Tab-separated table of C-alpha atoms and ligand atoms in Angstrom:
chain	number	residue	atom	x	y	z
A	1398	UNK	CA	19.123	-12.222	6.752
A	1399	UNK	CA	18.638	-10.275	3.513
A	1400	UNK	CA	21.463	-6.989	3.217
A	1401	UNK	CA	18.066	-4.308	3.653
A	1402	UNK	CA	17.397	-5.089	7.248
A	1403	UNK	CA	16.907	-2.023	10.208
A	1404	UNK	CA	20.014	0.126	10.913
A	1405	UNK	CA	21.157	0.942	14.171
A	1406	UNK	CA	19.032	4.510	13.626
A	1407	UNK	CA	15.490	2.782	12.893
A	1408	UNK	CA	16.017	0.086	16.199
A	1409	UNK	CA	16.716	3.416	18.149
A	1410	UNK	CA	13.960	5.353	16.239
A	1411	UNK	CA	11.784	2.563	17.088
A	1412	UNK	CA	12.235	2.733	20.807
A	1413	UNK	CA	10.819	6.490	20.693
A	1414	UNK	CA	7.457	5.318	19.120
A	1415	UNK	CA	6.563	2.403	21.785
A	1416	UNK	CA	4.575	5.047	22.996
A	1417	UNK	CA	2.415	5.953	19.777
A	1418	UNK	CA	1.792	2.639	18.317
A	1419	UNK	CA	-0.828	0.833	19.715
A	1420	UNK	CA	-0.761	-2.815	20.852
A	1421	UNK	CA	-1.900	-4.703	17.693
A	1422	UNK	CA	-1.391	-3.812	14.477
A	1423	UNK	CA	-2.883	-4.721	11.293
A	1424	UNK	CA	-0.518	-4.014	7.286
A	1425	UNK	CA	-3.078	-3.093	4.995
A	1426	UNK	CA	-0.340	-3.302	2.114
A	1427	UNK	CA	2.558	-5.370	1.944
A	1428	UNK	CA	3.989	-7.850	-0.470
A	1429	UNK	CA	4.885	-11.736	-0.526
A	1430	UNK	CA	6.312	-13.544	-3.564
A	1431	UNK	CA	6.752	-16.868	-4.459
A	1432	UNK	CA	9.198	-15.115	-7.711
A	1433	UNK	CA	12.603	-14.899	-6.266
A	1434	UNK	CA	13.255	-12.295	-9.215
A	1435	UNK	CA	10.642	-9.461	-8.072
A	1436	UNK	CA	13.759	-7.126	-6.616
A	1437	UNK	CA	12.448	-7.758	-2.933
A	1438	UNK	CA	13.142	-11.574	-3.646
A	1439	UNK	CA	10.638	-14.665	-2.596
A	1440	UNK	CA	9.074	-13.142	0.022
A	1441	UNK	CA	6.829	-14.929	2.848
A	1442	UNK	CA	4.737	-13.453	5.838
A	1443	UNK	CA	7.380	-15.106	8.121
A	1444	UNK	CA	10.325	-13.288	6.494
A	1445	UNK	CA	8.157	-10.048	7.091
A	1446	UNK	CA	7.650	-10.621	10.724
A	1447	UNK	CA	11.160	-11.986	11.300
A	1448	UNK	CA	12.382	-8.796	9.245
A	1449	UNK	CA	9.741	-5.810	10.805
A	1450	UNK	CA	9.473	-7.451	14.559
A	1451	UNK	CA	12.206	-5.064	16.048
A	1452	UNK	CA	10.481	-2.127	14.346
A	1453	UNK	CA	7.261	-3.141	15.950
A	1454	UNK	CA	8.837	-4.294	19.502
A	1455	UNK	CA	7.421	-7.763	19.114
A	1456	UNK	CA	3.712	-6.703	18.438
A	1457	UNK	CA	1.357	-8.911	16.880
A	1458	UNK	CA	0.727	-7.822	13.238
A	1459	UNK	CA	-1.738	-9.048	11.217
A	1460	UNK	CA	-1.410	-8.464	6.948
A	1461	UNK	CA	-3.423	-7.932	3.769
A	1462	UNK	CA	-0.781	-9.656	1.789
A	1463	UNK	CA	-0.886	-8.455	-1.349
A	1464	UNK	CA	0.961	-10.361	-4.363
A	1465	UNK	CA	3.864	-9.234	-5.870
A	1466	UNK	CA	2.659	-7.460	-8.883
A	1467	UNK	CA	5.474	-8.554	-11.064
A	1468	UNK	CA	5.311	-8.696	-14.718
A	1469	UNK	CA	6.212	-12.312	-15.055
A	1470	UNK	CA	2.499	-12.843	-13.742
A	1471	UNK	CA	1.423	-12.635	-17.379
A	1472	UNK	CA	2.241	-16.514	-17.481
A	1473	UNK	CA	-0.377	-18.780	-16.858
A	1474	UNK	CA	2.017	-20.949	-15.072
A	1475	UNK	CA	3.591	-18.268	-13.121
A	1476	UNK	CA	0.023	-16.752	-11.808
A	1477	UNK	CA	-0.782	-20.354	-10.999
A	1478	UNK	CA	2.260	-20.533	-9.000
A	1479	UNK	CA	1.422	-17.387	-6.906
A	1480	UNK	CA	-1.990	-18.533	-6.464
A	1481	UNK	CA	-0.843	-21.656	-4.580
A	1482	UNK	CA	1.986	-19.964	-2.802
A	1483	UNK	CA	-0.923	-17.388	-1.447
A	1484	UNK	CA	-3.156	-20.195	-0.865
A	1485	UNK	CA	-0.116	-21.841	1.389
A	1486	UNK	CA	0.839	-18.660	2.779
A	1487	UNK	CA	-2.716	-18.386	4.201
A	1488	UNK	CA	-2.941	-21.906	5.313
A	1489	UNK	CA	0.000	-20.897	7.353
A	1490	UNK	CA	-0.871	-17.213	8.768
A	1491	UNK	CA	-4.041	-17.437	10.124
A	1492	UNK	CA	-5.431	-13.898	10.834
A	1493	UNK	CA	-4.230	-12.616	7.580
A	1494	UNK	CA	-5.981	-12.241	4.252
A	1495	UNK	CA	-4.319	-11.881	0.545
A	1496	UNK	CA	-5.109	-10.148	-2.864
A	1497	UNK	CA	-4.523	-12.155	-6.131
A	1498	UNK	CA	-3.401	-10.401	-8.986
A	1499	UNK	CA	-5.854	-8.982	-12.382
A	1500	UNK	CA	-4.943	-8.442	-15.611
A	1501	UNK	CA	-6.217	-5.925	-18.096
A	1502	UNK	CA	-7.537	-8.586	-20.678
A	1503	UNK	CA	-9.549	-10.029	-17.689
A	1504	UNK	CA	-13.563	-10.914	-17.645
A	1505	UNK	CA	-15.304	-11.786	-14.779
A	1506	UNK	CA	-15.018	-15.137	-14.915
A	1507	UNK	CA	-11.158	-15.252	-15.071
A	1508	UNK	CA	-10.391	-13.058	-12.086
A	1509	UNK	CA	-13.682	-15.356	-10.204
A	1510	UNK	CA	-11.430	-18.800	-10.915
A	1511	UNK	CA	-8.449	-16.892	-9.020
A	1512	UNK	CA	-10.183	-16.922	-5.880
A	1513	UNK	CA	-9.479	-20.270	-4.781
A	1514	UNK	CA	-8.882	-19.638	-0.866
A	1515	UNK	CA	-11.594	-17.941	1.121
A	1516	UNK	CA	-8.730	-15.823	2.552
A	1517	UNK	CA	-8.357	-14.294	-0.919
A	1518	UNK	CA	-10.286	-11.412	-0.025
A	1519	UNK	CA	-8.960	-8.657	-2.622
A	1520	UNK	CA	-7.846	-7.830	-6.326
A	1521	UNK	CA	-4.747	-6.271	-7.026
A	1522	UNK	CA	-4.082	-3.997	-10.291
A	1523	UNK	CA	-0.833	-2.153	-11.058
A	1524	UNK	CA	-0.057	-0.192	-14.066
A	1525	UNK	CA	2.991	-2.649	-15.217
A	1526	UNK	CA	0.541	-4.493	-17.588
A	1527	UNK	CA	-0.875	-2.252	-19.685
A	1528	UNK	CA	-0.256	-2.259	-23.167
A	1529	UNK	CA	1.868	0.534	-23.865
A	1530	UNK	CA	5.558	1.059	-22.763
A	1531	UNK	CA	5.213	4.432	-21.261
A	1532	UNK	CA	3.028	2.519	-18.415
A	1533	UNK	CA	3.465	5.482	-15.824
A	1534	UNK	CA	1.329	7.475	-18.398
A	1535	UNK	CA	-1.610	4.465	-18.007
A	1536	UNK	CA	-5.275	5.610	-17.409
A	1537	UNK	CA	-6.658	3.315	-14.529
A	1538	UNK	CA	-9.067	1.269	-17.633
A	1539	UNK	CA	-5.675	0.368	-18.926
A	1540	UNK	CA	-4.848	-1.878	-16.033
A	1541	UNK	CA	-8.339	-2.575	-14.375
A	1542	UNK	CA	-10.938	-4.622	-15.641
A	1543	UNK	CA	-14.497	-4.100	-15.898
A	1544	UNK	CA	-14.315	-7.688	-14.636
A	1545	UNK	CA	-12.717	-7.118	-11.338
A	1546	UNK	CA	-14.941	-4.635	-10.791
A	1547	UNK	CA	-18.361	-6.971	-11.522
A	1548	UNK	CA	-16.578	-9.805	-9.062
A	1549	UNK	CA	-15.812	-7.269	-6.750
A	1550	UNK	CA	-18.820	-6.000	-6.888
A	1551	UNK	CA	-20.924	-9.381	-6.425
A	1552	UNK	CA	-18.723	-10.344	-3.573
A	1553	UNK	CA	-17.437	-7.960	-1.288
A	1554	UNK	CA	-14.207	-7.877	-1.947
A	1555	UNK	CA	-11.262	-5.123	-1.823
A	1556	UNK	CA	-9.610	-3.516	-4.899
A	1557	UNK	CA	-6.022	-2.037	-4.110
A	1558	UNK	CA	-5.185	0.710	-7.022
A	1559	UNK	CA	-2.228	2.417	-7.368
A	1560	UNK	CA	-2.815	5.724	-9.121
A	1561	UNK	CA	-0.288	6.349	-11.971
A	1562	UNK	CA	0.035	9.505	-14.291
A	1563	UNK	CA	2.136	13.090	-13.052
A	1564	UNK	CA	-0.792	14.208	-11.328
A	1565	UNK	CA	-2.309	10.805	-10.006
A	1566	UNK	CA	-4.964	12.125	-7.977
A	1567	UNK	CA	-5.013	15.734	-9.538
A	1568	UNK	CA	-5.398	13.864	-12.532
A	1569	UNK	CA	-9.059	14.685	-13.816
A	1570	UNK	CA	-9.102	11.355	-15.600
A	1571	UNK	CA	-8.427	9.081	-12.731
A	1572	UNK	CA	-10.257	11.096	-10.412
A	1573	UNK	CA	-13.383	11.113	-12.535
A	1574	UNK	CA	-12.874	7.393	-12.695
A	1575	UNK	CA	-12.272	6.798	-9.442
A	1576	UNK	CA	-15.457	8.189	-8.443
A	1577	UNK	CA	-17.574	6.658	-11.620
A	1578	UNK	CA	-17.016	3.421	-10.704
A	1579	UNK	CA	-17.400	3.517	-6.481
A	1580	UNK	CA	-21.028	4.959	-7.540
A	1581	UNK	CA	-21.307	2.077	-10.110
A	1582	UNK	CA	-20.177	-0.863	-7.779
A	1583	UNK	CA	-21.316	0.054	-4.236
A	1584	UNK	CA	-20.631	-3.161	-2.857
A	1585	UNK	CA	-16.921	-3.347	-4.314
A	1586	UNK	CA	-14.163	-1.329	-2.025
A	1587	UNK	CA	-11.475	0.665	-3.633
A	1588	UNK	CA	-8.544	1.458	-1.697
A	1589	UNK	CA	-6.761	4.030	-2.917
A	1590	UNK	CA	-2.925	2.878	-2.304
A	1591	UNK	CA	-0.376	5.579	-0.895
A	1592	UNK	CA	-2.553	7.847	0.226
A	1593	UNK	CA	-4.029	7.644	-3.647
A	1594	UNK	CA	-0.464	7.880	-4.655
A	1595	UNK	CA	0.619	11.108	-3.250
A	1596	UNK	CA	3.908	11.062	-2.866
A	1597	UNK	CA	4.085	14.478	-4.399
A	1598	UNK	CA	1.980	15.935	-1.470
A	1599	UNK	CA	-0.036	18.226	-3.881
A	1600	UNK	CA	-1.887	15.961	-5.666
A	1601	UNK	CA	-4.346	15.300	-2.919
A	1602	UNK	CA	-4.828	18.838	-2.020
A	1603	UNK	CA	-8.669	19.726	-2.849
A	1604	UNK	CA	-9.102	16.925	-5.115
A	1605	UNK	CA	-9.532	14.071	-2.666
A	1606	UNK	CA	-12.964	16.491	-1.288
A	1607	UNK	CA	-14.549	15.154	-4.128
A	1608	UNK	CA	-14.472	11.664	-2.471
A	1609	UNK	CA	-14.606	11.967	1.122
A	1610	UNK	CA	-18.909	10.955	0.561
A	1611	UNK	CA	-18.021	7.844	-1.104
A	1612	UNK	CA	-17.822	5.319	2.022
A	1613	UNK	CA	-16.448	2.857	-0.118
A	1614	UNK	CA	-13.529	4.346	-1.165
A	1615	UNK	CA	-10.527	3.675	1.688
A	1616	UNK	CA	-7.146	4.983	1.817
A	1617	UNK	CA	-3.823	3.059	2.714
A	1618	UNK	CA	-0.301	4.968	3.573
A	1619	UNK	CA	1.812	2.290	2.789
A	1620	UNK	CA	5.067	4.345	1.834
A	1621	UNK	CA	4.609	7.731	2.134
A	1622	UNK	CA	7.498	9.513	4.338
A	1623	UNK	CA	5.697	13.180	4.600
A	1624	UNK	CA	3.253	14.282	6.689
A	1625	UNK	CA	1.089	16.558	4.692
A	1626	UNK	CA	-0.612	14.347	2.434
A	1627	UNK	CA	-1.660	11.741	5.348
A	1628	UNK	CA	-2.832	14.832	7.056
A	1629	UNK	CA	-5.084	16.281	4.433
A	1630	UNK	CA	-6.731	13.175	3.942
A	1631	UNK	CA	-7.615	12.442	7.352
A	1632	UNK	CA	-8.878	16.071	7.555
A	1633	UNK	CA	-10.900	15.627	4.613
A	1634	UNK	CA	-11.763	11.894	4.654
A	1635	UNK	CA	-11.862	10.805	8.288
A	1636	UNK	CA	-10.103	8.678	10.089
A	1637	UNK	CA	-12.348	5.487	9.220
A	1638	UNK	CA	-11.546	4.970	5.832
A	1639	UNK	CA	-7.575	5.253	6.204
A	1640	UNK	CA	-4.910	2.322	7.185
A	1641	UNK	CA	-1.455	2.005	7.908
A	1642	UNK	CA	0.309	-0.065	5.578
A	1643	UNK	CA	4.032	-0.703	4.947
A	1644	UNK	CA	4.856	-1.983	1.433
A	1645	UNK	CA	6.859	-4.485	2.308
A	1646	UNK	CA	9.754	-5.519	1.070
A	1647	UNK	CA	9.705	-1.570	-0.029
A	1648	UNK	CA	9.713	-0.751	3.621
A	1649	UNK	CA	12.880	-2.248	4.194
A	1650	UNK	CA	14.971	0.035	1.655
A	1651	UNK	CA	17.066	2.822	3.052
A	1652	UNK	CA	15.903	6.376	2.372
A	1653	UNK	CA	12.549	7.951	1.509
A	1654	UNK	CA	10.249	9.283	-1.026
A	1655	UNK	CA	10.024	13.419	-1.059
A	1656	UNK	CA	7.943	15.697	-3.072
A	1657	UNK	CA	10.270	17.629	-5.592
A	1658	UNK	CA	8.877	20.355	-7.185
A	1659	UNK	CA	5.091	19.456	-8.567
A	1660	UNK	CA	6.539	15.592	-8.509
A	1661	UNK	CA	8.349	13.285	-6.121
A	1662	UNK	CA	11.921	11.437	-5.937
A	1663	UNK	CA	12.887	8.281	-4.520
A	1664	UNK	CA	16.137	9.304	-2.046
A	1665	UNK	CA	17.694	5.766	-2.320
A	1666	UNK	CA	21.154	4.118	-0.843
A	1667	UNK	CA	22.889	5.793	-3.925
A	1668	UNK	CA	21.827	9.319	-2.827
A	1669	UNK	CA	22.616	9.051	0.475
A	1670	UNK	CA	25.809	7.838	-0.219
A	1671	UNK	CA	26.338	10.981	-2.145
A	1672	UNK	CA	24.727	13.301	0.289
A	1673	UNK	CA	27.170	15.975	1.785
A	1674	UNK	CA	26.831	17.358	5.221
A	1675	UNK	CA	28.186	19.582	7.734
A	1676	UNK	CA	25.912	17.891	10.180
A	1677	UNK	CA	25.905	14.014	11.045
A	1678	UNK	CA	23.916	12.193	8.788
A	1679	UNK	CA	21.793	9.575	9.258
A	1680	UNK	CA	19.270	7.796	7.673
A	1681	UNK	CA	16.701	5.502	8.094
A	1682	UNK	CA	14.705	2.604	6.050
A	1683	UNK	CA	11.129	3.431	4.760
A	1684	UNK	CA	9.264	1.426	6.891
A	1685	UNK	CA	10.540	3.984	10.151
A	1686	UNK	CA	10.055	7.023	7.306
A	1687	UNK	CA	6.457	6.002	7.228
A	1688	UNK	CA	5.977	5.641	10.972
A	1689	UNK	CA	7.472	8.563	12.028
A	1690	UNK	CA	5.038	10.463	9.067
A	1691	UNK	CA	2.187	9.276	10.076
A	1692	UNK	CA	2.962	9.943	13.751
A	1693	UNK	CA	3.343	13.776	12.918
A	1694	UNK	CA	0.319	13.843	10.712
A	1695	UNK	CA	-1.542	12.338	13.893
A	1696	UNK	CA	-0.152	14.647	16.269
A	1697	UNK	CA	-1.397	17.406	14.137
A	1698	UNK	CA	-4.587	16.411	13.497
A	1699	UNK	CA	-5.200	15.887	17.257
A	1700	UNK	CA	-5.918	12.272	17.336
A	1701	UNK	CA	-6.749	10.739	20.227
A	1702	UNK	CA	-5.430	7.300	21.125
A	1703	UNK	CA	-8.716	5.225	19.727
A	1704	UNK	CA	-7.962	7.195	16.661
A	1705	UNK	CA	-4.681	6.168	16.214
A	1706	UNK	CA	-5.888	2.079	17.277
A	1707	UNK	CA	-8.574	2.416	14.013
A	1708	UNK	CA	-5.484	3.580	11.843
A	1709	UNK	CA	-3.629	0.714	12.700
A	1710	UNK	CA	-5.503	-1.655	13.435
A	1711	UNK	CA	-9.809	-1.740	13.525
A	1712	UNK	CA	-10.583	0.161	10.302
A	1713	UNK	CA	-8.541	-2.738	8.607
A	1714	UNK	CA	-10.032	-5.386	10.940
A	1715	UNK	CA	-13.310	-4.086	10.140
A	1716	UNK	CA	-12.615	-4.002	5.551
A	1717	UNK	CA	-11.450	-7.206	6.313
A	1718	UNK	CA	-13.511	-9.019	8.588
B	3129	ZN	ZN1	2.760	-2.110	-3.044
């Protein structure tokens, strides 16, 4: 057992949403790792359903699986290592699909050779290997190659991008990009991780109307803990285009991300150990953060119960199938 598991809060937390979840579910974004030093550890699928079954009451979950985006990845031998451990991890979870890992300096045929499992049905990015060391600051061409896009493209597959930069979605630059390159590569689908990164719920206020007529641009809500963005998307966007997701092993860390000012914070075990109140205090792990947002963003956006089965489960069944 790793020292992040459920507290006694989430397990009771959990028992009140047996009634909203529905009774499959599919991750659209969590993490395995064959890299025991990626700060969640080595990771498998089984430690995830051993780890997120009493969240879930025992319900069958199927995963996108995406690989740990750590930097060590930059080694040949180390991306070779996570391609087998994927490959194995597949092998093992049938059901489930995975994403393989680009790099900036990619072409087409280097991110093609990755794909070595027909399970491998995505391309991961992330903002960690650009070449600068203010990497937060990273436009999306910093970390995404043209390549990915072309294989993407030719084959079907998924892209999951998280959105960097203050403003990530209220960012002109990313936004503009974002919607170049769904228009250039049709047949390639973008999700747009955390709600297209808007943990500060702002950023997705009238700026994600510009793509809610782009059909292949998708939404996952792995880690966000407030309601507002998930609702303004599914407002604007629909309901077909947006997944649950968890980040896992993220998921599994106590506290939640808020929106502070015009940018966010990360209320970790450190805060909360710090936190002073006349009131009992408790506190949950993201994973039940997440849940409990999304339930209040469906609530207010008057799902119905189908809804809420497409959310969890179909829309990603369908990207995926
Ligand atoms: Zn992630």
């Amino acid at each position: 057992m790793k020292d992040y598991v459920l507290n006694p809060y989430d397990l009771e937390a959990a028992k009140r949403l047996e009634d909203f979840l529905p009774h499959r579910l599919f991750d659209a974004h969590m993490h395995i790792s064959h890299n025991k030093n990626t700060g969640g550890g080595h990771t498998t699928l089984k430690d995830y359903f051993l780890d997120t079954a009493p969240l879930y009451c025992g319900r069958p979950v199927r995963c996108n699986a995406i690989v740990h985006p750590g930097r060590f990845l930059a080694e040949p031998a180390e991306m070779e290592k996570s391609l087998s451990f994927l490959a194995a991890q597949m092998e093992e979870n049938p059901g489930c699909v995975a994403e393989v890992q680009v790099l900036p300096e990619d072409t087409a045929e280097d991110v093609a050779k990755r794909l070595i499992h027909p399970a491998f049905r995505g391309l991961k990015c992330y903002h960690v290997f650009a070449r600068r060391s203010d990497t937060f600051n990273a436009s999306v061409e910093e970390y995404l190659p043209e390549g990915a896009w072309e294989v993407a493209d030719q084959r079907g597959l998924v892209i999951t991008l998280h959105l960097v930069k203050d403003g990530a979605l209220a960012d002109p630059d990313n936004r503009n990009y974002v919607k170049e390159k769904a228009k250039q590569y049709p047949n390639a689908k973008l999700i747009l991780a955390h709600a297209a990164r808007s943990f500060a719920s702002w950023t997705v206020f009238d700026t994600v109307d510009e793509l809610k007529d782009l059909e292949n641009v998708w939404f996952d809500f792995s880690g966000i803990c407030e309601s507002p963005s998930l609702q303004y998307v599914l407002k604007t966007c629909g309901v077909s285009r947006c997944m649950w997701g968890t980040d896992y092993p993220i998921s599994l860390l106590a506290g939640k991300a808020i929106s502070l000012a015009d940018r966010f914070y990360w209320i970790g075990e450190r805060d909360l150990k710090n936190f002073v109140s006349k009131t009992d205090l408790r506190s949950w792990h993201v994973a039940t953060e997440g849940l409990y947002a999304l339930r209040q963003a469906c609530i207010l956006q008057d799902l119905s119960s189908r809804d809420i089965e497409d959310l969890f489960y179909n829309n990603a069944a369908r990207l995926w199938q």
